[in-house]
Amino acid sequence: AQFVPVRRDDENSKQGMEWEIRRRAFEEGWPQVGIFPEGTCGNGTALLGFRLGAFSPALPVQPVVIRYDFDRHLGVDPSWAGFEIGLPRIALRLMAQPWNSMHVTVLDVAVPTLEEKVKPALFAKRVRKAMADALHVPRTPHNVDDVLVQMEALRLKLKPSDVMVGMTDVRSRFNFTVDDVKRSLVQFQAMDVNQDGSLSY
């Protein structure tokens, strides 16, 4: 499938992935490159923030949206958004269902404007809106970094809702990385002796 592996906790790996996307976009002989711009799987209730790798080459993109049909109370979400139960259990539960179905919608090709070629974030924003509209879901400012922070919260037995910090804002305002926030969570857990989710003076 010609996957480009990326380690989310390694900035060098992220930069290498962006370079590889650019190489495949411009080098002759490569087929169309499939990219998941959210960087993870969402649960279908909102569209997460996009990474800019798919938009940085400033070439046309072909947006495709996938919607899974399943009963949220009885069925299994095939998107693997329920990361806390693990891939093997999700795979077994999917195989135990009589059928699994999804709808794939191919949207019109999006061609970047001159301004969007200079500012890939604007291009990503426009494509993201079109995809959210096609799915009939809102856009959330949260992204895959928030998922990583929540996974760390689950590992530490903290409530994920208590650590929904909005990593895009945290990164831009305070220059904190995911690793910085993870270290802070470990420190917080050590100080929160009665485990009520708050600290006294």
mmCIF file of C-alpha atoms in Angstrom, residues 52-166:
data_model
loop_
_atom_site.group_PDB
_atom_site.id
_atom_site.type_symbol
_atom_site.label_atom_id
_atom_site.label_comp_id
_atom_site.label_asym_id
_atom_site.label_seq_id
_atom_site.Cartn_x
_atom_site.Cartn_y
_atom_site.Cartn_z
ATOM 1 C CA LEU A 52 -1.078 20.531 6.752
ATOM 2 C CA GLY A 53 0.980 17.798 5.041
ATOM 3 C CA ALA A 54 -1.634 17.134 2.363
ATOM 4 C CA PHE A 55 -1.923 20.833 1.573
ATOM 5 C CA SER A 56 1.686 22.031 1.762
ATOM 6 C CA PRO A 57 2.629 20.916 -1.806
ATOM 7 C CA ALA A 58 -0.012 23.459 -3.005
ATOM 8 C CA LEU A 59 -1.455 20.998 -5.507
ATOM 9 C CA PRO A 60 -5.110 20.059 -6.104
ATOM 10 C CA VAL A 61 -6.566 17.564 -3.626
ATOM 11 C CA GLN A 62 -9.436 15.108 -4.038
ATOM 12 C CA PRO A 63 -11.436 15.109 -0.760
ATOM 13 C CA VAL A 64 -13.127 11.824 0.139
ATOM 14 C CA VAL A 65 -15.323 11.311 3.203
ATOM 15 C CA ILE A 66 -16.254 7.988 4.788
ATOM 16 C CA ARG A 67 -19.299 7.507 6.987
ATOM 17 C CA TYR A 68 -19.840 4.209 8.818
ATOM 18 C CA ASP A 69 -23.313 2.861 9.507
ATOM 19 C CA PHE A 70 -23.622 1.214 12.899
ATOM 20 C CA ASP A 71 -25.847 1.367 15.968
ATOM 21 C CA ARG A 72 -23.884 3.325 18.567
ATOM 22 C CA HIS A 73 -25.445 1.298 21.389
ATOM 23 C CA LEU A 74 -25.231 -2.189 19.873
ATOM 24 C CA GLY A 75 -22.668 -2.068 17.089
ATOM 25 C CA VAL A 76 -18.937 -1.543 16.863
ATOM 26 C CA ASP A 77 -17.428 1.634 15.439
ATOM 27 C CA PRO A 78 -15.133 0.411 12.616
ATOM 28 C CA SER A 79 -13.150 3.652 12.676
ATOM 29 C CA TRP A 80 -11.264 2.482 15.789
ATOM 30 C CA ALA A 81 -12.162 5.710 17.548
ATOM 31 C CA GLY A 82 -12.698 3.699 20.735
ATOM 32 C CA PHE A 83 -8.946 3.342 21.219
ATOM 33 C CA GLU A 84 -9.241 2.393 24.876
ATOM 34 C CA ILE A 85 -10.498 -1.141 24.085
ATOM 35 C CA GLY A 86 -7.717 -1.992 21.634
ATOM 36 C CA LEU A 87 -7.501 -3.078 18.009
ATOM 37 C CA PRO A 88 -7.706 -6.888 18.566
ATOM 38 C CA ARG A 89 -10.983 -6.586 20.519
ATOM 39 C CA ILE A 90 -12.460 -4.205 17.939
ATOM 40 C CA ALA A 91 -11.478 -6.606 15.126
ATOM 41 C CA LEU A 92 -13.128 -9.549 16.916
ATOM 42 C CA ARG A 93 -16.292 -7.552 17.601
ATOM 43 C CA LEU A 94 -16.455 -6.429 13.952
ATOM 44 C CA MET A 95 -16.153 -10.031 12.768
ATOM 45 C CA ALA A 96 -18.989 -11.015 15.128
ATOM 46 C CA GLN A 97 -21.421 -8.570 13.480
ATOM 47 C CA PRO A 98 -23.582 -9.884 10.600
ATOM 48 C CA TRP A 99 -22.330 -7.063 8.354
ATOM 49 C CA ASN A 100 -20.386 -3.809 8.402
ATOM 50 C CA SER A 101 -21.232 -1.034 5.974
ATOM 51 C CA MET A 102 -19.971 2.400 5.069
ATOM 52 C CA HIS A 103 -20.721 5.221 2.650
ATOM 53 C CA VAL A 104 -17.883 6.741 0.643
ATOM 54 C CA THR A 105 -18.476 10.177 -0.868
ATOM 55 C CA VAL A 106 -15.990 11.583 -3.370
ATOM 56 C CA LEU A 107 -16.136 15.384 -3.409
ATOM 57 C CA ASP A 108 -15.087 17.769 -6.160
ATOM 58 C CA VAL A 109 -11.369 18.285 -6.610
ATOM 59 C CA ALA A 110 -10.204 21.323 -4.640
ATOM 60 C CA VAL A 111 -7.693 23.534 -6.430
ATOM 61 C CA PRO A 112 -5.732 25.964 -4.248
ATOM 62 C CA THR A 113 -5.998 29.680 -4.946
ATOM 63 C CA LEU A 114 -2.839 31.799 -5.175
ATOM 64 C CA GLU A 115 -3.292 32.854 -1.540
ATOM 65 C CA GLU A 116 -3.853 29.238 -0.434
ATOM 66 C CA LYS A 117 -0.664 28.157 -2.214
ATOM 67 C CA VAL A 118 1.257 30.569 0.004
ATOM 68 C CA LYS A 119 -0.817 29.750 3.121
ATOM 69 C CA PRO A 120 -1.600 26.002 3.198
ATOM 70 C CA ALA A 121 -3.627 26.481 6.402
ATOM 71 C CA LEU A 122 -6.219 28.452 4.410
ATOM 72 C CA PHE A 123 -6.409 25.671 1.835
ATOM 73 C CA ALA A 124 -6.837 23.066 4.581
ATOM 74 C CA LYS A 125 -9.542 25.173 6.224
ATOM 75 C CA ARG A 126 -11.581 25.391 3.000
ATOM 76 C CA VAL A 127 -11.283 21.658 2.249
ATOM 77 C CA ARG A 128 -12.114 20.793 5.866
ATOM 78 C CA LYS A 129 -15.296 22.870 5.696
ATOM 79 C CA ALA A 130 -16.376 21.109 2.501
ATOM 80 C CA MET A 131 -15.755 17.710 4.090
ATOM 81 C CA ALA A 132 -17.615 18.621 7.309
ATOM 82 C CA ASP A 133 -20.552 19.911 5.250
ATOM 83 C CA ALA A 134 -20.650 16.644 3.275
ATOM 84 C CA LEU A 135 -20.668 14.641 6.514
ATOM 85 C CA HIS A 136 -23.202 17.010 8.177
ATOM 86 C CA VAL A 137 -20.985 17.318 11.244
ATOM 87 C CA PRO A 138 -19.393 20.320 12.979
ATOM 88 C CA ARG A 139 -15.673 21.075 12.979
ATOM 89 C CA THR A 140 -13.837 20.931 16.280
ATOM 90 C CA PRO A 141 -10.594 22.774 17.064
ATOM 91 C CA HIS A 142 -9.193 19.612 18.643
ATOM 92 C CA ASN A 143 -6.736 17.426 16.774
ATOM 93 C CA VAL A 144 -4.672 14.249 17.050
ATOM 94 C CA ASP A 145 -2.471 15.846 19.735
ATOM 95 C CA ASP A 146 -5.554 16.058 21.976
ATOM 96 C CA VAL A 147 -6.130 12.350 21.346
ATOM 97 C CA LEU A 148 -2.540 11.589 22.436
ATOM 98 C CA VAL A 149 -3.015 13.643 25.614
ATOM 99 C CA GLN A 150 -6.272 11.820 26.347
ATOM 100 C CA MET A 151 -4.592 8.445 25.816
ATOM 101 C CA GLU A 152 -1.994 9.450 28.393
ATOM 102 C CA ALA A 153 -4.809 10.508 30.761
ATOM 103 C CA LEU A 154 -6.424 7.084 30.384
ATOM 104 C CA ARG A 155 -3.081 5.408 31.059
ATOM 105 C CA LEU A 156 -2.761 7.466 34.253
ATOM 106 C CA LYS A 157 -6.389 6.658 35.227
ATOM 107 C CA LEU A 158 -7.409 10.314 34.896
ATOM 108 C CA LYS A 159 -10.735 11.354 33.397
ATOM 109 C CA PRO A 160 -10.208 12.248 29.702
ATOM 110 C CA SER A 161 -12.783 15.040 29.994
ATOM 111 C CA ASP A 162 -10.532 16.736 32.576
ATOM 112 C CA VAL A 163 -7.642 16.990 30.122
ATOM 113 C CA MET A 164 -9.398 18.275 26.996
ATOM 114 C CA VAL A 165 -6.994 21.184 26.734
ATOM 115 C CA GLY A 166 -7.096 22.110 23.034
#
